[in-house]
Coordinates of C-alpha atoms in Angstrom, one line a residue:
R1 CA 16.4 -0.9 15.2
H2 CA 16.3 -0.3 11.5
G3 CA 12.7 -1.6 11.4
L4 CA 10.1 0.2 13.5
M5 CA 6.3 -0.2 13.9
V6 CA 4.2 2.7 15.2
V7 CA 1.1 1.0 16.4
G8 CA -2.2 2.6 17.5
E9 CA -5.8 3.4 16.7
P10 CA -6.7 6.2 14.2
D11 CA -6.4 9.7 15.5
A12 CA -3.6 8.7 17.9
A13 CA -1.3 11.2 16.2
K14 CA 1.0 8.5 14.7
T15 CA 1.4 10.4 11.4
C16 CA 1.9 13.7 13.2
M17 CA 4.7 12.1 15.3
W18 CA 6.9 11.0 12.4
K19 CA 6.2 14.3 10.5
V20 CA 7.3 16.3 13.5
L21 CA 10.4 14.1 13.9
Q22 CA 11.2 14.4 10.3
G23 CA 10.8 18.2 10.3
A24 CA 12.9 18.5 13.5
L25 CA 15.8 16.4 12.2
T26 CA 15.8 18.4 8.9
D27 CA 15.7 21.7 10.8
M28 CA 18.6 20.6 12.9
K29 CA 20.6 19.8 9.8
E30 CA 19.9 23.3 8.4
R31 CA 21.1 24.8 11.7
D32 CA 24.0 22.4 11.9
L33 CA 23.0 21.0 15.3
M34 CA 24.0 17.7 16.9
G35 CA 25.4 16.3 13.6
E36 CA 21.9 15.5 12.3
N37 CA 21.0 15.0 8.7
T38 CA 18.1 15.9 6.3
T39 CA 15.4 13.2 6.4
H40 CA 13.5 12.0 3.3
V41 CA 10.3 10.0 3.5
H42 CA 9.3 7.5 0.9
L43 CA 5.6 6.8 1.7
M44 CA 3.3 4.1 0.4
N45 CA 0.3 2.0 1.3
P46 CA 1.2 -1.7 0.8
K47 CA -2.4 -2.9 0.9
S48 CA -3.6 -0.6 -1.9
I49 CA -1.8 -2.7 -4.5
Q50 CA -1.3 -6.4 -5.3
M51 CA 1.8 -8.4 -4.3
G52 CA 3.2 -8.3 -7.8
Q53 CA 2.8 -4.5 -7.9
L54 CA 4.5 -4.2 -4.5
Y55 CA 7.6 -6.3 -5.0
G56 CA 7.6 -6.9 -8.7
N57 CA 6.6 -9.9 -10.9
F58 CA 7.3 -11.8 -14.1
D59 CA 5.0 -11.2 -17.1
P60 CA 3.4 -14.7 -17.7
M61 CA 3.6 -14.2 -21.5
S62 CA 7.0 -12.6 -22.1
H63 CA 8.7 -13.7 -18.8
E64 CA 10.0 -10.2 -18.4
W65 CA 10.6 -8.9 -14.9
T66 CA 8.8 -5.7 -13.8
D67 CA 9.9 -4.0 -10.6
G68 CA 7.3 -3.2 -8.0
V69 CA 6.7 0.1 -6.1
L70 CA 8.6 -1.1 -3.0
A71 CA 11.5 -2.4 -5.1
N72 CA 11.9 1.0 -6.8
L73 CA 11.6 3.0 -3.6
Y74 CA 14.1 0.7 -1.8
R75 CA 16.6 0.8 -4.6
D76 CA 16.5 4.5 -5.0
A77 CA 17.0 5.0 -1.2
S78 CA 19.8 2.5 -1.0
K79 CA 21.7 4.2 -3.9
D80 CA 22.1 7.4 -1.8
L81 CA 25.3 6.7 0.1
G82 CA 25.4 10.2 1.6
P83 CA 24.5 11.2 5.1
D84 CA 20.8 12.0 4.5
R85 CA 18.3 9.8 6.2
H86 CA 15.8 7.8 4.2
W87 CA 12.6 6.4 5.7
I88 CA 10.6 3.8 3.7
L89 CA 7.2 4.3 5.4
F90 CA 4.3 1.8 5.0
D91 CA 1.1 3.5 6.0
G92 CA -1.4 0.6 6.1
P93 CA -2.3 -2.7 7.6
V94 CA 0.4 -5.3 8.3
D95 CA -0.5 -8.9 7.5
A96 CA 1.4 -12.1 7.0
I97 CA 0.8 -12.1 3.2
W98 CA 3.1 -9.3 2.2
I99 CA 5.2 -8.7 5.4
E100 CA 6.8 -12.1 5.4
N101 CA 8.9 -11.2 2.3
M102 CA 10.3 -8.4 4.4
N103 CA 11.9 -10.7 7.0
T104 CA 15.3 -10.6 5.4
V105 CA 15.1 -6.8 5.4
L106 CA 14.1 -6.5 9.0
D107 CA 16.7 -9.0 10.4
D108 CA 20.5 -8.5 10.6
N109 CA 20.8 -9.2 6.8
K110 CA 19.2 -5.9 5.9
K111 CA 18.7 -7.1 2.3
L112 CA 15.6 -7.1 0.1
C113 CA 15.5 -10.3 -1.9
L114 CA 13.4 -10.2 -5.1
M115 CA 12.0 -13.1 -7.1
S116 CA 14.1 -11.9 -10.0
G117 CA 17.2 -13.0 -8.0
E118 CA 18.2 -9.4 -7.3
I119 CA 19.4 -8.6 -3.8
I120 CA 19.4 -5.0 -2.7
A121 CA 21.3 -4.1 0.5
M122 CA 20.0 -1.5 2.9
S123 CA 22.2 1.6 3.3
P124 CA 23.2 2.6 6.9
S125 CA 21.0 5.7 6.7
M126 CA 17.8 3.8 5.9
N127 CA 14.9 2.9 8.2
M128 CA 11.8 0.8 7.5
I129 CA 8.8 2.3 9.4
F130 CA 5.3 0.7 9.5
E131 CA 2.2 2.6 10.7
P132 CA -0.5 -0.1 11.3
M133 CA -3.6 0.1 13.5
D134 CA -2.8 -3.2 15.1
L135 CA -0.8 -6.4 14.9
A136 CA -3.7 -8.8 15.0
V137 CA -2.6 -10.8 12.0
A138 CA 1.2 -10.1 12.1
S139 CA 3.3 -13.2 12.6
P140 CA 5.7 -13.6 15.7
A141 CA 8.6 -13.8 13.2
T142 CA 7.9 -10.2 12.0
V143 CA 7.1 -8.7 15.4
S144 CA 10.3 -10.1 16.9
R145 CA 12.3 -8.4 14.2
V146 CA 11.1 -4.8 14.7
G147 CA 10.9 -2.2 17.5
I148 CA 7.3 -1.5 18.6
I149 CA 6.1 2.0 19.5
Y150 CA 2.6 1.8 20.9
V151 CA 0.5 5.0 20.9
E152 CA -2.7 5.1 22.9
P153 CA -5.4 7.6 21.6
H154 CA -6.9 8.3 25.0
V155 CA -3.5 9.6 26.3
L156 CA -3.7 12.4 23.7
G157 CA -7.5 13.0 23.9
W158 CA -9.6 15.1 21.6
E159 CA -8.7 18.5 23.1
P160 CA -5.6 19.1 20.9
A161 CA -7.9 18.7 17.8
L162 CA -10.1 21.4 19.3
D163 CA -7.2 23.7 19.9
S164 CA -6.0 23.2 16.4
W165 CA -9.5 23.9 15.0
I166 CA -10.0 27.0 17.2
N167 CA -6.7 28.4 15.7
E168 CA -8.2 28.2 12.2
I169 CA -11.1 30.5 13.1
P170 CA -10.6 33.9 11.3
A171 CA -9.2 36.9 13.2
H172 CA -12.4 38.9 12.9
L173 CA -14.1 36.2 15.2
E174 CA -11.3 36.4 17.8
D175 CA -13.7 37.7 20.5
H176 CA -15.8 34.5 20.1
K177 CA -13.1 31.9 20.3
A178 CA -13.0 31.6 24.0
H179 CA -16.8 31.2 24.2
I180 CA -16.8 28.6 21.4
K181 CA -14.1 26.6 23.2
D182 CA -16.1 26.7 26.4
L183 CA -19.2 25.4 24.7
F184 CA -17.2 22.4 23.3
M185 CA -15.6 21.7 26.6
W186 CA -19.0 21.8 28.3
L187 CA -20.9 19.7 25.8
C188 CA -18.5 17.2 24.2
P189 CA -17.4 15.2 27.3
P190 CA -20.9 14.2 28.4
C191 CA -22.0 13.6 24.8
I192 CA -19.1 11.3 24.2
K193 CA -19.7 9.5 27.5
Y194 CA -23.3 9.0 26.5
V195 CA -22.3 7.5 23.1
R196 CA -19.9 5.1 24.8
R197 CA -22.4 3.9 27.4
E198 CA -25.7 3.9 25.6
V199 CA -25.2 3.7 21.9
K200 CA -24.3 0.7 19.8
E201 CA -22.3 1.8 16.8
Q202 CA -22.5 0.1 13.4
S203 CA -19.1 1.4 12.6
P204 CA -16.7 1.9 15.5
T205 CA -15.5 5.4 16.1
M206 CA -12.8 7.1 18.3
D207 CA -13.6 10.0 20.6
T208 CA -11.5 12.3 18.5
M209 CA -13.5 11.4 15.4
L210 CA -16.8 12.3 17.1
A211 CA -15.4 15.6 18.3
K212 CA -14.0 16.4 14.8
G213 CA -17.4 15.6 13.3
C214 CA -19.0 18.1 15.6
M215 CA -16.5 20.7 14.6
R216 CA -17.2 20.1 10.9
I217 CA -20.9 20.5 11.5
F218 CA -20.3 23.7 13.5
R219 CA -18.1 25.0 10.7
S220 CA -20.7 24.3 8.0
L221 CA -23.5 26.0 10.0
A222 CA -21.3 29.1 10.8
D223 CA -20.2 29.4 7.2
E224 CA -21.6 32.9 6.7
L225 CA -19.8 34.2 9.8
Y226 CA -16.4 33.2 8.3
D227 CA -16.8 36.0 5.7
E228 CA -15.9 39.2 7.5
E229 CA -18.2 41.5 5.5
T230 CA -21.2 39.2 5.9
Q231 CA -20.5 38.9 9.6
K232 CA -20.5 42.7 10.0
E233 CA -23.8 43.0 8.3
M234 CA -25.3 40.3 10.5

């Protein structure tokens, strides 16, 4: 599929997945392995701008056409006829308002049709990748045109975030890392379980968010210990 949707809740590692894949493909090119090619990512948030700014629009006074962000990214990527991969990546919600104009891109036509009359064909090395939280308001026409990769946050869990955070603790606190990790593994699971069972949240959170929040608070309270000289004096 030249159109893909990586769907899942926040902190499900969707962004990390495509970054790791991009890095791996590029590394393989550098080492001349398996005939892979360098991967370039053209990233944007489609819901952060208006439709006219996304695809392009006519000025109501002068009737001059101005290209949108997507039109420029798409054209630049399609001009490269070399072997390098180009991913147009949409990091944001998918809805029927802006995604419907992508139908000609996502089906077998592989062409972006602009209101100016310009038609831009997709090159063989291009992919359209979407990174939404859900497909609640996406139309069946769009969903049927793309490949869906669903990522469940609970499969990953919050422990990898802890391991990553533990690795950032300075070397002079090396002796305390195991103890700090044990404390988190002892306290976090029952606390998260309590929140899920007993607490009504005004703004929904994920387990990883709660654990990361705890890590940030811990980091702020242990700020003096992160300075080696101060830690020695204490």
